[in-house]
Backbone as JSON, one array per atom type, in Angstrom:
{
  "sequence": "MTPELLAARRIVRRGQVLTLLGLLAAAGVYALALLYTPVEVRQGPAQKIFYIHAPAAWGALVAFAVVGLVSILYLWLKDERLDLFAASSAEVGIAFSLVMLTTGPIWGKTVWGTWWTWDARLTLTLFLFFLFVGYLALRAAVQDHGERARFSAVVGIMGLVLVPFIHLSVYLFRTLHPQPVLLKPSAPSMPPEMLRALLSGMAAFTLLYIGFVVLRYGLARLDNLREGAGDAL",
  "N": [[0.85, -1.17, 0.0], [0.64, 2.24, -0.86], [2.15, 5.22, 0.33], [0.58, 7.53, -0.28], [-1.94, 6.36, -0.57], [-2.4, 5.37, 2.06], [-2.35, 7.8, 3.49], [-4.63, 9.11, 2.35], [-6.64, 7.3, 3.29], [-6.4, 7.78, 6.02], [-7.32, 10.37, 6.14], [-10.02, 9.95, 5.5], [-10.89, 8.36, 7.62], [-10.52, 10.32, 9.62], [-12.35, 12.23, 8.82], [-14.74, 10.78, 9.19], [-14.89, 10.38, 11.94], [-15.05, 13.15, 12.77], [-17.44, 13.85, 11.48], [-19.35, 12.2, 12.7], [-19.14, 13.34, 15.29], [-20.07, 15.79, 14.76], [-22.76, 15.38, 13.97], [-23.81, 14.3, 16.3], [-23.51, 16.55, 17.93], [-25.23, 18.38, 16.63], [-27.73, 17.17, 17.01], [-27.83, 17.26, 19.76], [-28.0, 20.11, 20.09], [-30.43, 20.76, 18.85], [-32.09, 19.3, 20.64], [-31.69, 20.94, 22.86], [-32.8, 23.27, 21.88], [-35.48, 22.66, 21.47], [-36.27, 21.79, 24.03], [-35.35, 23.61, 26.08], [-35.26, 26.26, 25.19], [-37.04, 29.38, 25.22], [-40.56, 29.71, 24.07], [-41.05, 31.77, 21.19], [-43.0, 34.69, 21.24], [-44.59, 35.8, 19.28], [-44.34, 34.1, 17.02], [-44.56, 31.56, 17.81], [-44.35, 27.96, 18.44], [-43.21, 27.31, 15.94], [-41.05, 28.97, 15.39], [-38.84, 27.65, 16.32], [-37.76, 26.26, 14.28], [-35.81, 27.9, 13.36], [-33.45, 27.28, 14.71], [-32.32, 25.37, 13.31], [-32.5, 26.16, 10.64], [-30.97, 28.74, 10.53], [-28.24, 27.98, 11.36], [-27.76, 26.09, 9.34], [-27.84, 27.74, 7.09], [-25.62, 29.35, 7.8], [-23.6, 27.36, 7.63], [-23.68, 26.72, 4.9], [-23.03, 29.11, 3.55], [-20.46, 29.52, 4.52], [-19.22, 27.21, 3.41], [-19.5, 27.74, 0.64], [-18.04, 30.08, 0.53], [-15.52, 29.18, 1.21], [-14.97, 27.57, -1.02], [-14.61, 29.47, -3.01], [-12.29, 30.89, -1.95], [-10.38, 28.85, -1.86], [-10.34, 28.24, -4.55], [-9.14, 30.48, -5.64], [-6.58, 30.21, -4.55], [-5.94, 27.8, -5.93], [-5.83, 28.67, -8.62], [-3.48, 30.12, -8.43], [-1.5, 28.33, -7.41], [-1.8, 25.98, -8.73], [-2.24, 23.39, -7.68], [-3.49, 20.15, -7.44], [-4.78, 19.04, -5.35], [-6.03, 21.22, -4.01], [-8.02, 21.83, -5.73], [-9.61, 19.52, -5.53], [-10.37, 19.8, -2.87], [-11.87, 22.24, -2.97], [-14.01, 21.37, -4.62], [-15.08, 19.37, -2.95], [-15.98, 21.01, -0.77], [-17.91, 22.44, -2.15], [-19.88, 20.5, -2.6], [-20.69, 19.89, 0.01], [-21.64, 22.4, 0.75], [-23.91, 22.57, -1.0], [-25.45, 20.52, 0.09], [-25.99, 21.65, 2.74], [-27.34, 23.83, 1.79], [-29.69, 22.77, 0.81], [-30.96, 21.91, 3.15], [-31.38, 24.48, 4.33], [-32.97, 25.72, 2.4], [-35.19, 24.09, 2.57], [-36.1, 24.16, 5.19], [-36.5, 26.94, 5.45], [-38.93, 27.77, 3.78], [-40.85, 26.22, 5.15], [-40.93, 27.38, 7.7], [-41.46, 29.97, 6.88], [-44.09, 29.71, 5.76], [-45.58, 29.47, 7.97], [-45.14, 31.85, 9.43], [-45.18, 34.0, 7.52], [-47.32, 33.31, 5.92], [-46.98, 32.25, 3.42], [-45.26, 29.98, 1.19], [-43.07, 30.79, -0.28], [-41.41, 33.79, -1.26], [-40.4, 36.26, -3.62], [-38.16, 37.56, -2.37], [-35.36, 39.65, -1.73], [-33.07, 38.51, -0.31], [-33.83, 35.68, -0.32], [-34.05, 35.23, -3.15], [-31.42, 35.67, -3.96], [-30.06, 33.84, -2.54], [-31.18, 31.45, -3.5], [-30.22, 31.79, -6.18], [-27.47, 31.46, -5.81], [-27.39, 28.79, -4.86], [-28.18, 27.56, -7.29], [-26.02, 28.33, -8.81], [-23.9, 26.83, -7.8], [-24.84, 24.32, -8.15], [-24.6, 24.23, -10.95], [-21.81, 24.46, -10.94], [-21.06, 21.92, -10.07], [-22.21, 20.36, -12.19], [-20.75, 21.32, -14.32], [-18.18, 20.24, -13.61], [-18.7, 17.51, -13.86], [-19.15, 17.34, -16.61], [-16.76, 18.27, -18.0], [-14.07, 16.65, -19.02], [-11.23, 16.78, -19.1], [-8.74, 17.19, -16.77], [-7.23, 19.45, -16.01], [-8.58, 21.64, -17.35], [-11.1, 21.41, -16.33], [-10.57, 21.93, -13.61], [-9.74, 24.65, -13.76], [-12.01, 25.99, -14.95], [-13.93, 25.39, -13.08], [-12.9, 26.76, -10.88], [-13.15, 29.39, -11.55], [-15.97, 29.68, -11.55], [-16.34, 29.09, -8.83], [-15.11, 31.38, -7.63], [-16.81, 33.32, -8.59], [-19.09, 32.64, -6.97], [-18.06, 33.23, -4.36], [-18.0, 36.04, -4.56], [-20.59, 36.62, -4.44], [-21.47, 35.86, -1.9], [-21.12, 37.85, 0.33], [-22.98, 39.77, -0.53], [-25.4, 38.49, -0.17], [-25.6, 38.35, 2.64], [-25.73, 41.11, 3.19], [-27.97, 41.86, 1.87], [-30.38, 42.33, 3.24], [-30.16, 44.87, 4.19], [-29.67, 46.36, 1.9], [-31.97, 46.14, 0.33], [-35.54, 46.4, 0.31], [-37.22, 44.11, 2.24], [-38.82, 41.03, 3.34], [-37.47, 39.29, 4.83], [-36.08, 38.7, 8.1], [-33.81, 40.93, 9.71], [-30.23, 40.47, 10.43], [-29.55, 38.84, 13.52], [-27.25, 38.44, 14.87], [-24.72, 38.57, 13.41], [-23.81, 41.5, 13.07], [-23.26, 45.02, 13.51], [-24.2, 46.01, 16.0], [-25.13, 44.92, 19.43], [-26.14, 41.37, 19.78], [-29.56, 40.72, 19.11], [-31.32, 38.94, 20.81], [-32.84, 36.94, 23.35], [-30.89, 35.68, 26.11], [-31.11, 32.81, 26.3], [-32.04, 31.9, 23.8], [-29.99, 32.98, 22.21], [-27.82, 31.45, 23.11], [-28.53, 28.79, 22.26], [-28.61, 29.33, 19.41], [-25.91, 30.07, 18.88], [-24.61, 27.64, 19.72], [-25.76, 25.96, 17.81], [-24.55, 27.0, 15.41], [-21.92, 26.41, 15.89], [-22.02, 23.61, 16.01], [-22.81, 23.1, 13.36], [-20.63, 24.08, 12.06], [-18.63, 22.39, 12.92], [-19.77, 20.08, 11.71], [-19.67, 20.71, 9.08], [-16.87, 20.7, 8.79], [-16.22, 18.06, 9.29], [-17.86, 16.73, 7.16], [-16.54, 17.91, 4.87], [-13.95, 17.11, 5.09], [-14.13, 14.37, 5.07], [-15.33, 13.94, 2.54], [-13.29, 15.03, 0.88], [-11.22, 13.18, 1.41], [-12.39, 10.84, 0.39], [-12.39, 11.68, -2.28], [-9.74, 11.84, -2.88], [-9.02, 9.16, -2.62], [-10.44, 8.1, -4.77], [-9.18, 9.39, -6.88], [-6.58, 8.23, -6.68], [-7.13, 5.54, -7.14], [-8.12, 5.65, -9.77], [-5.85, 6.62, -11.05], [-4.24, 4.37, -10.65], [-5.58, 2.59, -12.07], [-5.31, 3.58, -14.64], [-2.71, 3.14, -15.02], [-2.32, 0.49, -15.42]],
  "CA": [[-0.02, 0.05, 0.03], [1.48, 3.34, -1.04], [2.06, 6.28, 1.38], [-0.52, 8.33, -0.71], [-3.21, 5.64, -0.29], [-2.52, 5.4, 3.54], [-2.74, 9.21, 3.89], [-6.03, 9.34, 1.93], [-7.42, 6.55, 4.28], [-6.41, 8.44, 7.38], [-8.23, 11.51, 6.01], [-11.36, 9.5, 5.47], [-11.22, 8.1, 9.06], [-10.62, 11.55, 10.44], [-13.62, 12.81, 8.45], [-15.85, 10.01, 9.76], [-14.97, 10.84, 13.32], [-15.56, 14.53, 12.92], [-18.85, 13.89, 11.03], [-20.11, 11.65, 13.84], [-19.18, 14.24, 16.4], [-20.95, 16.98, 14.37], [-24.21, 14.93, 14.1], [-24.15, 14.26, 17.76], [-23.55, 17.94, 18.46], [-26.4, 18.97, 15.99], [-28.83, 16.5, 17.67], [-27.87, 17.83, 21.06], [-28.37, 21.55, 19.99], [-31.84, 20.74, 18.6], [-32.78, 18.98, 21.9], [-31.6, 22.15, 23.63], [-33.72, 24.29, 21.45], [-36.9, 22.18, 21.8], [-36.71, 21.68, 25.48], [-34.88, 24.62, 27.06], [-35.41, 27.76, 24.85], [-38.44, 29.88, 25.39], [-41.28, 29.83, 22.76], [-41.19, 33.12, 20.72], [-44.33, 35.15, 21.62], [-45.39, 36.07, 18.05], [-44.24, 33.16, 15.98], [-44.89, 30.39, 18.46], [-43.28, 26.87, 18.31], [-42.59, 27.29, 14.59], [-39.7, 29.69, 15.45], [-37.73, 26.76, 16.75], [-37.07, 25.85, 13.06], [-34.72, 28.83, 13.27], [-32.28, 26.74, 15.26], [-31.7, 24.53, 12.25], [-32.38, 27.04, 9.43], [-29.87, 29.66, 10.56], [-26.98, 27.27, 11.33], [-27.51, 25.52, 7.98], [-27.42, 28.88, 6.27], [-24.25, 29.67, 8.06], [-22.69, 26.37, 7.06], [-23.73, 26.71, 3.48], [-22.28, 30.28, 3.09], [-19.07, 29.22, 4.87], [-18.76, 26.19, 2.55], [-19.31, 28.34, -0.68], [-16.91, 31.06, 0.72], [-14.29, 28.38, 1.13], [-14.82, 27.16, -2.42], [-14.05, 30.64, -3.71], [-10.97, 31.25, -1.52], [-9.48, 27.79, -2.23], [-10.18, 28.34, -5.99], [-8.04, 31.56, -5.91], [-5.24, 29.55, -4.33], [-5.63, 26.83, -6.99], [-5.3, 29.37, -9.82], [-2.13, 30.62, -8.1], [-0.47, 27.33, -7.05], [-2.09, 24.85, -9.6], [-2.15, 22.15, -6.9], [-4.71, 19.39, -7.72], [-5.45, 18.89, -4.04], [-6.78, 22.35, -3.79], [-9.21, 21.71, -6.62], [-10.45, 18.5, -4.9], [-10.89, 20.35, -1.74], [-12.98, 23.2, -3.37], [-15.12, 20.57, -5.09], [-15.68, 18.82, -1.67], [-16.65, 22.1, -0.05], [-19.12, 22.85, -2.92], [-20.85, 19.5, -2.41], [-21.21, 20.13, 1.36], [-22.49, 23.62, 0.71], [-25.14, 22.35, -1.54], [-26.17, 19.85, 1.1], [-26.44, 22.52, 3.72], [-28.37, 24.71, 1.17], [-30.91, 22.06, 0.7], [-31.5, 21.98, 4.48], [-31.81, 25.86, 4.44], [-34.08, 26.02, 1.35], [-36.34, 23.32, 2.84], [-36.67, 24.59, 6.42], [-36.93, 28.3, 5.33], [-40.28, 27.8, 3.45], [-41.65, 25.65, 6.26], [-40.95, 28.48, 8.64], [-42.1, 31.07, 6.23], [-45.42, 29.38, 5.57], [-46.2, 29.71, 9.35], [-44.91, 33.27, 9.77], [-45.53, 35.0, 6.45], [-48.53, 32.82, 5.22], [-46.6, 31.75, 2.08], [-44.17, 29.12, 1.19], [-41.95, 31.36, -0.87], [-41.61, 35.04, -1.84], [-39.2, 36.51, -4.31], [-37.5, 38.51, -1.51], [-33.97, 39.78, -2.16], [-32.14, 37.43, 0.22], [-34.18, 34.36, -0.75], [-33.7, 35.06, -4.5], [-29.97, 35.59, -4.12], [-29.62, 32.49, -1.98], [-31.53, 30.43, -4.59], [-29.23, 31.88, -7.27], [-26.21, 30.9, -5.36], [-27.53, 27.39, -4.85], [-28.15, 27.06, -8.7], [-24.71, 28.51, -9.32], [-23.03, 25.72, -7.35], [-25.29, 23.09, -8.94], [-23.93, 24.38, -12.19], [-20.48, 24.12, -10.64], [-20.87, 20.44, -10.07], [-22.5, 19.97, -13.47], [-19.54, 21.64, -15.1], [-17.12, 19.31, -13.16], [-19.1, 16.32, -14.36], [-19.16, 17.49, -18.04], [-15.44, 18.44, -18.57], [-13.19, 15.44, -18.71], [-9.79, 17.14, -18.93], [-8.6, 17.58, -15.42], [-6.73, 20.93, -15.9], [-9.67, 22.56, -17.83], [-12.2, 21.27, -15.34], [-10.26, 22.7, -12.41], [-9.68, 26.03, -14.12], [-13.27, 26.53, -15.16], [-14.61, 25.42, -11.72], [-12.35, 27.82, -10.05], [-13.84, 30.66, -11.97], [-17.3, 29.73, -11.01], [-16.29, 29.22, -7.39], [-14.83, 32.71, -7.25], [-18.09, 34.14, -8.77], [-19.88, 32.39, -5.84], [-17.44, 34.0, -3.29], [-18.28, 37.42, -4.72], [-22.01, 36.77, -4.18], [-21.8, 35.56, -0.52], [-21.36, 39.03, 1.14], [-24.21, 40.46, -0.92], [-26.53, 37.78, 0.48], [-25.66, 38.86, 3.98], [-26.03, 42.55, 3.19], [-29.18, 42.13, 1.12], [-31.43, 42.84, 4.12], [-29.82, 46.28, 4.43], [-29.62, 47.09, 0.72], [-33.21, 46.07, -0.32], [-36.67, 46.18, 1.17], [-37.17, 42.66, 2.33], [-39.62, 40.44, 4.39], [-36.52, 38.46, 5.66], [-35.56, 39.4, 9.24], [-32.41, 41.29, 9.69], [-29.34, 39.6, 11.24], [-29.69, 39.02, 14.99], [-26.03, 38.16, 15.42], [-23.58, 39.15, 12.62], [-24.23, 42.93, 12.85], [-22.34, 45.93, 14.34], [-24.74, 46.25, 17.33], [-25.24, 43.65, 20.18], [-27.2, 40.46, 19.35], [-30.88, 41.05, 19.58], [-31.96, 37.83, 21.2], [-32.65, 36.6, 24.69], [-29.67, 34.75, 26.25], [-31.34, 31.33, 26.11], [-32.06, 31.76, 22.38], [-28.56, 33.17, 21.69], [-26.9, 30.17, 23.45], [-28.93, 27.75, 21.33], [-28.09, 29.68, 18.08], [-24.4, 29.89, 18.76], [-24.25, 26.22, 19.79], [-26.04, 25.37, 16.45], [-23.62, 27.4, 14.47], [-20.7, 25.66, 16.28], [-22.25, 22.23, 15.64], [-22.78, 22.96, 11.97], [-19.26, 24.27, 11.62], [-17.95, 21.01, 13.01], [-20.38, 19.08, 10.81], [-19.06, 21.13, 7.83], [-15.44, 20.28, 8.72], [-16.36, 16.56, 9.07], [-18.18, 16.36, 5.82], [-15.71, 18.24, 3.81], [-12.7, 16.25, 5.21], [-14.59, 12.95, 4.64], [-15.52, 13.98, 1.07], [-12.0, 15.23, 0.3], [-10.52, 11.94, 1.59], [-12.85, 9.96, -0.66], [-11.99, 12.17, -3.62], [-8.3, 11.5, -3.01], [-8.94, 7.73, -2.9], [-10.88, 7.93, -6.12], [-8.13, 9.74, -7.89], [-5.51, 7.24, -6.59], [-7.58, 4.41, -7.83], [-8.25, 6.01, -11.21], [-4.46, 6.69, -11.58], [-3.71, 3.04, -10.64], [-6.28, 1.8, -13.19], [-4.78, 4.02, -15.97], [-1.25, 2.7, -15.11], [-2.41, -1.03, -15.75]],
  "C": [[0.86, 1.17, -0.07], [1.22, 4.37, 0.09], [0.8, 7.22, 1.01], [-1.88, 7.73, -0.33], [-3.42, 5.65, 1.23], [-2.93, 6.73, 4.01], [-4.22, 9.49, 3.59], [-7.01, 8.53, 2.89], [-7.53, 7.22, 5.57], [-7.33, 9.65, 7.27], [-9.62, 11.1, 6.07], [-11.79, 9.14, 6.9], [-11.42, 9.27, 9.87], [-12.02, 12.21, 10.11], [-14.77, 12.07, 9.06], [-16.1, 10.32, 11.23], [-15.68, 12.16, 13.56], [-17.06, 14.61, 12.55], [-19.83, 13.36, 12.14], [-20.32, 12.62, 14.95], [-20.18, 15.45, 16.1], [-22.37, 16.56, 14.41], [-24.61, 14.86, 15.44], [-24.46, 15.63, 18.3], [-24.88, 18.72, 17.94], [-27.58, 18.37, 16.68], [-28.94, 17.15, 19.11], [-28.38, 19.33, 21.09], [-29.84, 21.57, 19.77], [-32.66, 20.26, 19.82], [-32.82, 20.14, 22.8], [-32.67, 23.13, 23.2], [-35.12, 23.95, 21.69], [-37.25, 22.19, 23.19], [-36.33, 22.83, 26.47], [-34.86, 26.04, 26.56], [-36.82, 28.15, 24.92], [-39.18, 29.9, 23.95], [-41.44, 31.39, 22.42], [-42.72, 33.58, 20.83], [-45.1, 35.22, 20.23], [-45.43, 34.85, 17.1], [-44.63, 31.72, 16.49], [-43.83, 29.3, 18.27], [-42.55, 26.77, 16.94], [-41.26, 27.92, 14.58], [-38.57, 28.78, 15.76], [-37.1, 26.15, 15.43], [-35.84, 26.73, 12.85], [-33.42, 28.19, 13.73], [-31.62, 25.74, 14.32], [-31.52, 25.42, 11.02], [-31.19, 27.92, 9.5], [-28.48, 28.97, 10.63], [-26.73, 26.57, 9.97], [-27.16, 26.52, 7.04], [-26.01, 29.27, 6.38], [-23.35, 28.7, 7.41], [-22.63, 26.46, 5.54], [-22.83, 27.95, 2.95], [-20.8, 30.09, 3.42], [-18.5, 28.27, 3.82], [-18.49, 26.8, 1.11], [-18.11, 29.43, -0.56], [-15.57, 30.32, 0.52], [-13.96, 27.92, -0.24], [-14.09, 28.27, -3.11], [-12.6, 30.88, -3.27], [-9.97, 30.17, -1.94], [-9.24, 27.81, -3.77], [-9.17, 29.41, -6.37], [-6.68, 30.84, -5.61], [-4.92, 28.51, -5.44], [-5.05, 27.59, -8.26], [-3.85, 29.93, -9.64], [-1.17, 29.4, -8.04], [-0.68, 26.03, -8.05], [-1.87, 23.44, -8.92], [-3.53, 21.47, -6.96], [-5.48, 19.16, -6.4], [-6.39, 20.0, -3.71], [-8.18, 22.31, -4.59], [-10.16, 20.68, -6.01], [-11.12, 19.07, -3.71], [-12.07, 21.31, -1.98], [-14.17, 22.4, -3.84], [-15.84, 19.95, -3.91], [-16.49, 19.8, -0.94], [-17.9, 22.47, -0.78], [-20.21, 21.79, -2.68], [-21.49, 19.57, -0.99], [-22.07, 21.31, 1.36], [-23.79, 23.35, 0.06], [-26.09, 21.38, -0.63], [-26.82, 20.67, 2.18], [-27.53, 23.45, 3.06], [-29.77, 24.07, 1.08], [-31.66, 22.06, 2.08], [-32.16, 23.41, 4.69], [-33.0, 26.16, 3.64], [-35.31, 25.16, 1.72], [-36.98, 23.89, 4.2], [-37.18, 26.07, 6.36], [-38.49, 28.39, 4.88], [-41.29, 27.33, 4.49], [-41.91, 26.74, 7.28], [-41.74, 29.66, 8.15], [-43.56, 30.98, 6.07], [-46.22, 29.77, 6.9], [-46.24, 31.16, 9.62], [-45.41, 34.26, 8.79], [-46.87, 34.54, 5.75], [-48.2, 32.5, 3.85], [-45.35, 30.94, 2.11], [-42.9, 29.81, 0.66], [-42.28, 32.84, -1.38], [-40.27, 35.43, -2.5], [-38.43, 37.69, -3.65], [-36.02, 38.53, -1.94], [-33.08, 38.71, -1.69], [-32.59, 36.04, -0.28], [-33.81, 34.11, -2.25], [-32.18, 34.93, -4.66], [-29.46, 34.27, -3.64], [-29.96, 31.33, -2.98], [-30.56, 30.42, -5.74], [-27.91, 31.28, -6.97], [-26.24, 29.4, -5.3], [-27.43, 26.86, -6.4], [-26.74, 27.24, -9.29], [-23.78, 27.41, -8.95], [-23.62, 24.38, -7.9], [-24.69, 23.07, -10.27], [-22.39, 24.05, -12.07], [-20.22, 22.61, -10.76], [-21.21, 19.85, -11.48], [-21.36, 20.23, -14.45], [-18.41, 20.55, -14.86], [-17.48, 17.93, -13.78], [-19.02, 16.3, -16.0], [-17.73, 17.52, -18.67], [-14.58, 17.34, -18.1], [-11.76, 15.8, -18.41], [-9.67, 17.76, -17.45], [-8.19, 19.04, -15.23], [-7.87, 21.86, -16.34], [-10.77, 22.53, -16.84], [-11.8, 22.05, -14.01], [-10.19, 24.18, -12.66], [-11.1, 26.67, -14.2], [-14.09, 26.5, -13.85], [-14.1, 26.48, -10.86], [-12.96, 29.11, -10.37], [-15.17, 30.79, -11.42], [-17.25, 29.77, -9.56], [-15.98, 30.6, -6.89], [-16.09, 33.55, -7.53], [-19.03, 33.91, -7.49], [-19.36, 33.17, -4.58], [-17.92, 35.51, -3.34], [-19.77, 37.7, -4.26], [-22.33, 36.63, -2.69], [-21.98, 36.79, 0.27], [-22.64, 39.81, 0.73], [-25.45, 39.76, -0.36], [-26.69, 38.23, 2.0], [-26.13, 40.29, 4.07], [-27.38, 42.87, 2.54], [-30.34, 42.69, 1.95], [-31.26, 44.35, 4.39], [-30.02, 47.03, 3.06], [-31.0, 47.11, 0.01], [-34.37, 46.05, 0.73], [-36.99, 44.63, 1.08], [-38.17, 42.21, 3.43], [-38.63, 39.63, 5.34], [-36.04, 39.24, 6.87], [-34.11, 39.81, 9.13], [-31.59, 40.46, 10.56], [-29.55, 39.9, 12.71], [-28.34, 38.87, 15.63], [-24.89, 38.76, 14.68], [-24.02, 40.49, 12.23], [-23.37, 43.73, 13.77], [-22.88, 46.0, 15.77], [-24.8, 44.9, 18.0], [-26.3, 42.73, 19.56], [-28.49, 40.77, 20.0], [-31.68, 39.84, 19.79], [-31.83, 37.62, 22.74], [-31.49, 35.62, 24.93], [-29.87, 33.31, 26.01], [-31.39, 31.05, 24.63], [-30.71, 31.9, 21.78], [-27.66, 32.0, 21.84], [-27.27, 29.06, 22.44], [-28.43, 28.08, 19.84], [-26.63, 29.53, 17.95], [-24.01, 28.41, 18.9], [-24.61, 25.55, 18.44], [-25.07, 25.69, 15.48], [-22.28, 26.68, 14.67], [-20.87, 24.22, 15.85], [-22.21, 22.13, 14.06], [-21.4, 23.27, 11.39], [-18.44, 22.99, 11.82], [-18.53, 19.96, 12.09], [-19.77, 19.42, 9.4], [-17.6, 20.5, 7.66], [-15.48, 18.7, 8.46], [-16.75, 16.13, 7.68], [-17.16, 16.67, 4.87], [-14.33, 17.31, 3.89], [-12.97, 14.76, 4.75], [-14.65, 12.97, 3.05], [-14.18, 14.16, 0.26], [-11.2, 13.91, 0.32], [-10.99, 10.99, 0.53], [-12.45, 10.33, -2.08], [-10.55, 11.79, -3.91], [-8.15, 10.01, -3.29], [-9.38, 7.47, -4.3], [-9.88, 8.26, -7.14], [-6.94, 8.83, -7.81], [-5.89, 6.0, -7.38], [-7.69, 4.54, -9.31], [-6.85, 6.05, -11.78], [-3.84, 5.24, -11.6], [-4.37, 2.23, -11.81], [-5.74, 2.22, -14.51], [-3.33, 3.45, -16.1], [-1.21, 1.16, -15.57], [-2.56, -1.16, -17.28]]
}
């Protein structure tokens, strides 16, 4: 067994452990949200979806931002491992986006009376999701490794440019979406019990992101090594 294969397997095992810890942490956070955070006066029990929706949104934006940053490094260093890591982060970002885009309408139906509105933040978020779906479709369509990595890096950087606009959209446009309660210049506008659950959720989804992306990156490394071994035969 080659050192590269051993290293890839170690990365996979590390990712599995981190993913398991992240899943346990996420389950613990939601138990905390259901059992120990107060019920919001106006929104009722439906507000507790927030403790999954907001951390999933955080994880998705972090994942897509990492894709863009790592893509910049790839265009500079031309290291294939950076391309694999960016692609892994994109896949995790899409998974988190699906959680965000599923829980958001469920919450919105209860609070706004509609499943969807072409609100600035919602529209930009949906556009970012489809941009990275296109990113993965591009990777599947282009067979040449060098061209695939370069084209993907350009799309990833486009996504990075869009991320801050999604956060700022509630300030730039008239919107139904609530303004940030945490990532803003003033103090967090939440009761301490709710803030604790939100911060715990964001920490859990950050750990889950790290676990997923390390696991996916390790699997991608294994696939590349097996593909290279097959080509050599």
